[in-house]
Coordinates of C-alpha atoms and ligand atoms in Angstrom, one line a residue:
X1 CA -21.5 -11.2 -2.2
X2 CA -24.5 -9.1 -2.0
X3 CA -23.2 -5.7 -0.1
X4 CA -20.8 -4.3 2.5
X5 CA -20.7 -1.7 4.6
X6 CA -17.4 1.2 3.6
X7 CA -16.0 3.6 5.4
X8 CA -13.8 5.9 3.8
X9 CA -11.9 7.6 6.7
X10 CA -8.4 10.0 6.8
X11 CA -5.9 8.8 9.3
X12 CA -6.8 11.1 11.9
X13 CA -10.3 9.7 12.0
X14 CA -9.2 6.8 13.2
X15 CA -10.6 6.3 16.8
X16 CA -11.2 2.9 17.0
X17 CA -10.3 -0.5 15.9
X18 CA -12.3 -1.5 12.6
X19 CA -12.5 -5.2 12.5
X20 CA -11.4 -5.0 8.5
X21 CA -9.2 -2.4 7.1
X22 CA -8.0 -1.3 4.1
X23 CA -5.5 1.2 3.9
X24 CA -4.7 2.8 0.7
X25 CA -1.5 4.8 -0.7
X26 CA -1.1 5.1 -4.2
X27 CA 1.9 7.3 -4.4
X28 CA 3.8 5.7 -3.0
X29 CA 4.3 3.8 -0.6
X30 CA 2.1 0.2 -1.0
X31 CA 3.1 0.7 -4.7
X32 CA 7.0 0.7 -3.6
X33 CA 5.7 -2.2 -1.2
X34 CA 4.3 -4.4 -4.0
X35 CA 7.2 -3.5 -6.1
X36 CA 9.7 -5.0 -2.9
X37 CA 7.5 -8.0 -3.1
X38 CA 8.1 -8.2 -6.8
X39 CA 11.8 -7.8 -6.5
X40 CA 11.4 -10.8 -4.0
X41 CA 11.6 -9.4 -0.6
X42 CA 10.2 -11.4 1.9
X43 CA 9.0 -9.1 4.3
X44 CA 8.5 -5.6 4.9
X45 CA 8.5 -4.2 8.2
X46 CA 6.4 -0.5 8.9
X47 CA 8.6 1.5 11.2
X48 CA 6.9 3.8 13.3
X49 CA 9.6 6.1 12.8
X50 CA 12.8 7.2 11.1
X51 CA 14.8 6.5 14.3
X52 CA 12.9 3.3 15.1
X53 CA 13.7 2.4 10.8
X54 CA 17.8 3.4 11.7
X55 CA 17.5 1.2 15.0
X56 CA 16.1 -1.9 12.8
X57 CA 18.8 -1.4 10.5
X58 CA 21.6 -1.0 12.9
X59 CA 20.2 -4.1 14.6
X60 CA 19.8 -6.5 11.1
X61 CA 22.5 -4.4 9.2
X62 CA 21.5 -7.2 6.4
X63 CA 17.9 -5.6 6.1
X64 CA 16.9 -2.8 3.6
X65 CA 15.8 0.4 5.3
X66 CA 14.0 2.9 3.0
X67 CA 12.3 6.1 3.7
X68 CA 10.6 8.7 1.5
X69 CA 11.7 11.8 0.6
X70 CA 15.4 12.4 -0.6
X71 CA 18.0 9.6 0.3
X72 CA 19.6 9.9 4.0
X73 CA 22.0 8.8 6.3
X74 CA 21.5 5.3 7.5
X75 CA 19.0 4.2 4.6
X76 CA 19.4 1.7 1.7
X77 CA 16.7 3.5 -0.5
X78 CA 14.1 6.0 -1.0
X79 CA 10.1 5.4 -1.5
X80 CA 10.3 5.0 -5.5
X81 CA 9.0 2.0 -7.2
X82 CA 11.1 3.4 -10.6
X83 CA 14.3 2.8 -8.3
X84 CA 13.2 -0.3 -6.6
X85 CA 12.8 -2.3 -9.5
X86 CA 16.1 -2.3 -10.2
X87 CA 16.8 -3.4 -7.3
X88 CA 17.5 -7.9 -6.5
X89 CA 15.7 -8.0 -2.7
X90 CA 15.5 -11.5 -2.9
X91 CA 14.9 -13.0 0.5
X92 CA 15.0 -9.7 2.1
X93 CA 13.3 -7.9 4.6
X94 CA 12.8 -4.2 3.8
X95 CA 12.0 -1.6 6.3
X96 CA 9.7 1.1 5.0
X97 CA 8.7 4.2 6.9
X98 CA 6.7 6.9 4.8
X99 CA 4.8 10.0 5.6
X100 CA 1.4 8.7 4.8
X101 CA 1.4 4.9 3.9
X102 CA 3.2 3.5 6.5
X103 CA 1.3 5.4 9.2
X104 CA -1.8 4.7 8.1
X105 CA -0.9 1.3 8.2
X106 CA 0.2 1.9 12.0
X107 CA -3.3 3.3 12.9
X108 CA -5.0 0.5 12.3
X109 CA -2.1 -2.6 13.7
X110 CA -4.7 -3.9 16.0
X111 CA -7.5 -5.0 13.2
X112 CA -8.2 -8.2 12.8
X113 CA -7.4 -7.9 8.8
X114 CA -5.3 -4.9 7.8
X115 CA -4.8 -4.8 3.8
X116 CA -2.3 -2.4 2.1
X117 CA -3.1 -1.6 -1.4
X118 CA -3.3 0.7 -4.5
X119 CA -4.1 0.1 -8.0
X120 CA -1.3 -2.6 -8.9
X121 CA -3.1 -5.1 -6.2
X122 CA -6.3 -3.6 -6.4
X123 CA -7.9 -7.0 -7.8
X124 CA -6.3 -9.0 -5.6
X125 CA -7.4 -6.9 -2.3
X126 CA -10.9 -6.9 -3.9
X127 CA -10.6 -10.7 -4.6
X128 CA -9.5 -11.2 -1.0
X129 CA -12.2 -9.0 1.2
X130 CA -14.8 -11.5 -1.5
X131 CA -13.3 -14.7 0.2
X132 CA -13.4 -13.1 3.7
X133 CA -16.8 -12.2 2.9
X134 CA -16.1 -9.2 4.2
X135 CA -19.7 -7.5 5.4
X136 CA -17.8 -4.1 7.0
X137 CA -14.6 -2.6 5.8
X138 CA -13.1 0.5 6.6
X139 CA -11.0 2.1 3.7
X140 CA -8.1 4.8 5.7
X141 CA -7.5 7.0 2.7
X142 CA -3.9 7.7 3.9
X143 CA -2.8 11.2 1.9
X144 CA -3.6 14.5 2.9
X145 CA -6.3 14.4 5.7
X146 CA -8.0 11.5 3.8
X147 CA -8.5 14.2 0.9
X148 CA -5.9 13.1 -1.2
X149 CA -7.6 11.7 -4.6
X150 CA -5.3 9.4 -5.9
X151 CA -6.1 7.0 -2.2
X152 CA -10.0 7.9 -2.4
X153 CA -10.5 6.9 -5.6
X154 CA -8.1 3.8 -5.5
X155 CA -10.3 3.0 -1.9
X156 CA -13.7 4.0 -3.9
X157 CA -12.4 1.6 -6.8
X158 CA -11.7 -1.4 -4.6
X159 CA -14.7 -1.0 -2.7
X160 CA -17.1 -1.2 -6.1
X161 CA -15.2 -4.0 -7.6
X162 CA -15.4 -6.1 -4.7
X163 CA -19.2 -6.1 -5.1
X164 CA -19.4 -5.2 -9.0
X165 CA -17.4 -7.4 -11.3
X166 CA -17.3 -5.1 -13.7
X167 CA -16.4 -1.8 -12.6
X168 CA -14.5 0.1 -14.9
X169 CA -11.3 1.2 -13.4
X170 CA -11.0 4.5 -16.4
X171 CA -12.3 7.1 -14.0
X172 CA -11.0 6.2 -10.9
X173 CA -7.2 5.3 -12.7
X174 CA -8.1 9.3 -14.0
X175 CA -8.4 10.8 -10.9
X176 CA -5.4 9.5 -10.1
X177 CA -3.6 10.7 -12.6
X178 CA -4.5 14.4 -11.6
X179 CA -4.2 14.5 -8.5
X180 CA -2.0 16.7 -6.6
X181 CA 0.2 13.8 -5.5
X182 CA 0.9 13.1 -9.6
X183 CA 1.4 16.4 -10.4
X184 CA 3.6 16.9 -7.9
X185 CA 5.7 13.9 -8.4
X186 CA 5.7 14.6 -12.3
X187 CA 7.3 18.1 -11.4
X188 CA 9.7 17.3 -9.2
X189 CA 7.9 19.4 -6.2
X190 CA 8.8 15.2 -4.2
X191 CA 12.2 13.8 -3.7
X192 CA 13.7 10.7 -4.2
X193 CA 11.6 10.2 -7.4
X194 CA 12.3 8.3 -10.5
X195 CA 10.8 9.3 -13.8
X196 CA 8.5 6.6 -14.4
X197 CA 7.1 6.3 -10.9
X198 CA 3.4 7.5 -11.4
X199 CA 2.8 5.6 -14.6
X200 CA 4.4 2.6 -12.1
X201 CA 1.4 3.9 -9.6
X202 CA -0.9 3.6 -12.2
X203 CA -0.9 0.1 -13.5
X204 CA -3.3 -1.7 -12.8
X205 CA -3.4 -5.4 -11.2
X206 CA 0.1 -5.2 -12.0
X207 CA 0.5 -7.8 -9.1
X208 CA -1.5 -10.7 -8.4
X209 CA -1.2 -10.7 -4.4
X210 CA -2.7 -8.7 -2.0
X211 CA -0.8 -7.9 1.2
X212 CA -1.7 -8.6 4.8
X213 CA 0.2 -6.5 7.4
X214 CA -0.1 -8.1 11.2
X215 CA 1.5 -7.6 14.2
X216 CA 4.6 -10.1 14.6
X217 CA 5.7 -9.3 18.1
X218 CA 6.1 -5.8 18.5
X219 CA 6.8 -4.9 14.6
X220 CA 3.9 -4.7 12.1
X221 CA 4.9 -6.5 9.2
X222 CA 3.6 -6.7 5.9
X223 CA 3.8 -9.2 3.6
X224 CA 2.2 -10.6 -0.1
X225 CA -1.3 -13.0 0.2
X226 CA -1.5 -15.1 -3.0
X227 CA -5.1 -15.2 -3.5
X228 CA -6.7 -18.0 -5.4
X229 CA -8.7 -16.6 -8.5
X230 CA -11.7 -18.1 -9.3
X231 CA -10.2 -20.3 -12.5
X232 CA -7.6 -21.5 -9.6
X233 CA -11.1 -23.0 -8.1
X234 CA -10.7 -21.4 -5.7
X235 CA -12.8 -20.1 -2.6
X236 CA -14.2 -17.4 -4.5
Ligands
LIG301 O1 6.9 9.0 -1.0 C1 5.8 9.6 -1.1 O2 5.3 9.7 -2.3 C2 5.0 10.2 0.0 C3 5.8 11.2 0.7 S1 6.3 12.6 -0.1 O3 5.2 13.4 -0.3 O4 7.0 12.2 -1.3 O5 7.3 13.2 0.8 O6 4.9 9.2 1.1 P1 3.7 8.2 1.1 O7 3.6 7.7 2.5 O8 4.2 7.0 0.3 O9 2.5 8.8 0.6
MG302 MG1 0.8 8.8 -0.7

C-alpha cells in the first residue's frame, strides 16, 4: 500500500458521510470496548443516549448497560477497563454510552466502514484499513473538540503504521501519557475510575481484533473483526 488520504476531524466537523472512518477514544471508551470483547461479550451496542441505554436495558434486562462517569441508577457498570476486567461478559451484549467515544461513533453510523480503536487494537485497525486497501480514511479524533491528544496521536499513530511498518509507537504512546485526559484520570478530577486504567489505555496491541461498528436495524452495534496477520497467510 503505497498512500492514503487522512483526515483528522473533531466530532463536530463531521458534515458528511466519509466512506472509511476511524473513530478514536483512548480514554476510555473503545479501550473499555475491547476490554468487553476480551471478557467475552458478544456485542456492544452505542446508545445514543443515557435514556435510550436505560430503555435497552429495561427492554433485555439480561444485557449490560454501562455509562461513564460515576455509577447510576439503572446501569450495570461505569466506562473503566480496570473494572471491567474483572468482570465474566461471556456471551453478552453490553450497552455503552460515553461522552465522547460512543458519539463519535454515532456521527459517523452511515459509513460504509466505521472502526473503533485506540492503542490496544491499534495493529489490528492498521492491519485491517491494509486489507481494505483503504485509499481515504477519515480519523474523528473524538475528545475535546478533536483537540484531545491522547485520540490525535492514537489516530496520527494508526494512520502511519498502516503505510509504515515500522513506525515507532514511543512518541505517540507519550503523548498519550500526558495528556489532559491521563492526568486527569490519574488524579481523580474523572469518575468511575479504577487505578490501573490509563496504563490499561496505554498497552499496546493488547488485542488482536479490530472492531467494526454497523448499523443492525436501528441500533449501531459494535463488535470484534479477527484480522488475519500476514504469517496467518492472509490477505495482507
Ligand atoms: O469515561 C471517560 O473517560 C470519558 C468521559 S469522562 O471524561 O470520564 O466523563 O468518556 P469517553 O467517551 O470514553 O471519552
Ligand atoms: Mg475519551
Amino acid at each position: 500500500m503505497i498512500g492514503m488520504d487522512t483526515r483528522f476531524v473533531g466530532i463536530a466537523e463531521v458534515v458528511e458521510t466519509p466512506s472509511v472512518a476511524v473513530v478514536v477514544d483512548v480514554m476510555r471508551a473503545f479501550t473499555v470496548a475491547a476490554w468487553a470483547f476480551a471478557q467475552g461479550a458478544e456485542k456492544i451496542v452505542l446508545a445514543e443516549s443515557l435514556d435510550d441505554a436505560l430503555a435497552l436495558k429495561a427492554r433485555h434486562p439480561e444485557w449490560v448497560a454501562l455509562k461513564d462517569g460515576p455509577p447510576a441508577p439503572g446501569f450495570d457498570t461505569v466506562n473503566s477497563p480496570g473494572l471491567l476486567r474483572s468482570i465474566d461478559l461471556g456471551g453478552r451484549t453490553v450497552v455503552q454510552k460515553t461522552t465522547a467515544g460512543t458519539v463519535g461513533a454515532l456521527a459517523v453510523k452511515e459509513a460504509s466502514l466505521v472502526l473503533c480503536a485506540g492503542f490496544v487494537v491499534a495493529e489490528a485497525t492498521a492491519r485491517l484499513l491494509r486489507a481494505r486497501k483503504s485509499d481515504s480514511v477519515t480519523f474523528v479524533v473524538t475528545g475535546e473538540d478533536g483537540q484531545a491528544d491522547e485520540d490525535l496521536a492514537c489516530a496520527q499513530y494508526i494512520a502511519r503504521r498502516t503505510t509504515e511498518a515500522g513506525t515507532d509507537a514511543a512518541g505517540f504512546l507519550r503523548r498519550a501519557a500526558e495528556s489532559r485526559a491521563a492526568t486527569e484520570l490519574a488524579e481523580g478530577v474523572r469518575q468511575g475510575v479504577h487505578p490501573d486504567d490509563v496504563a490499561l489505555c496505554l498497552e499496546l496491541d493488547r488485542f488482536p481484533f479490530a472492531m467494526v461498528a454497523a448499523l443492525e436495524g436501528s441500533l449501531m452495534v459494535l463488535r470484534p473483526y479477527a484480522v488475519p496477520s500476514p504469517t496467518d497467510g492472509g490477505p495482507i
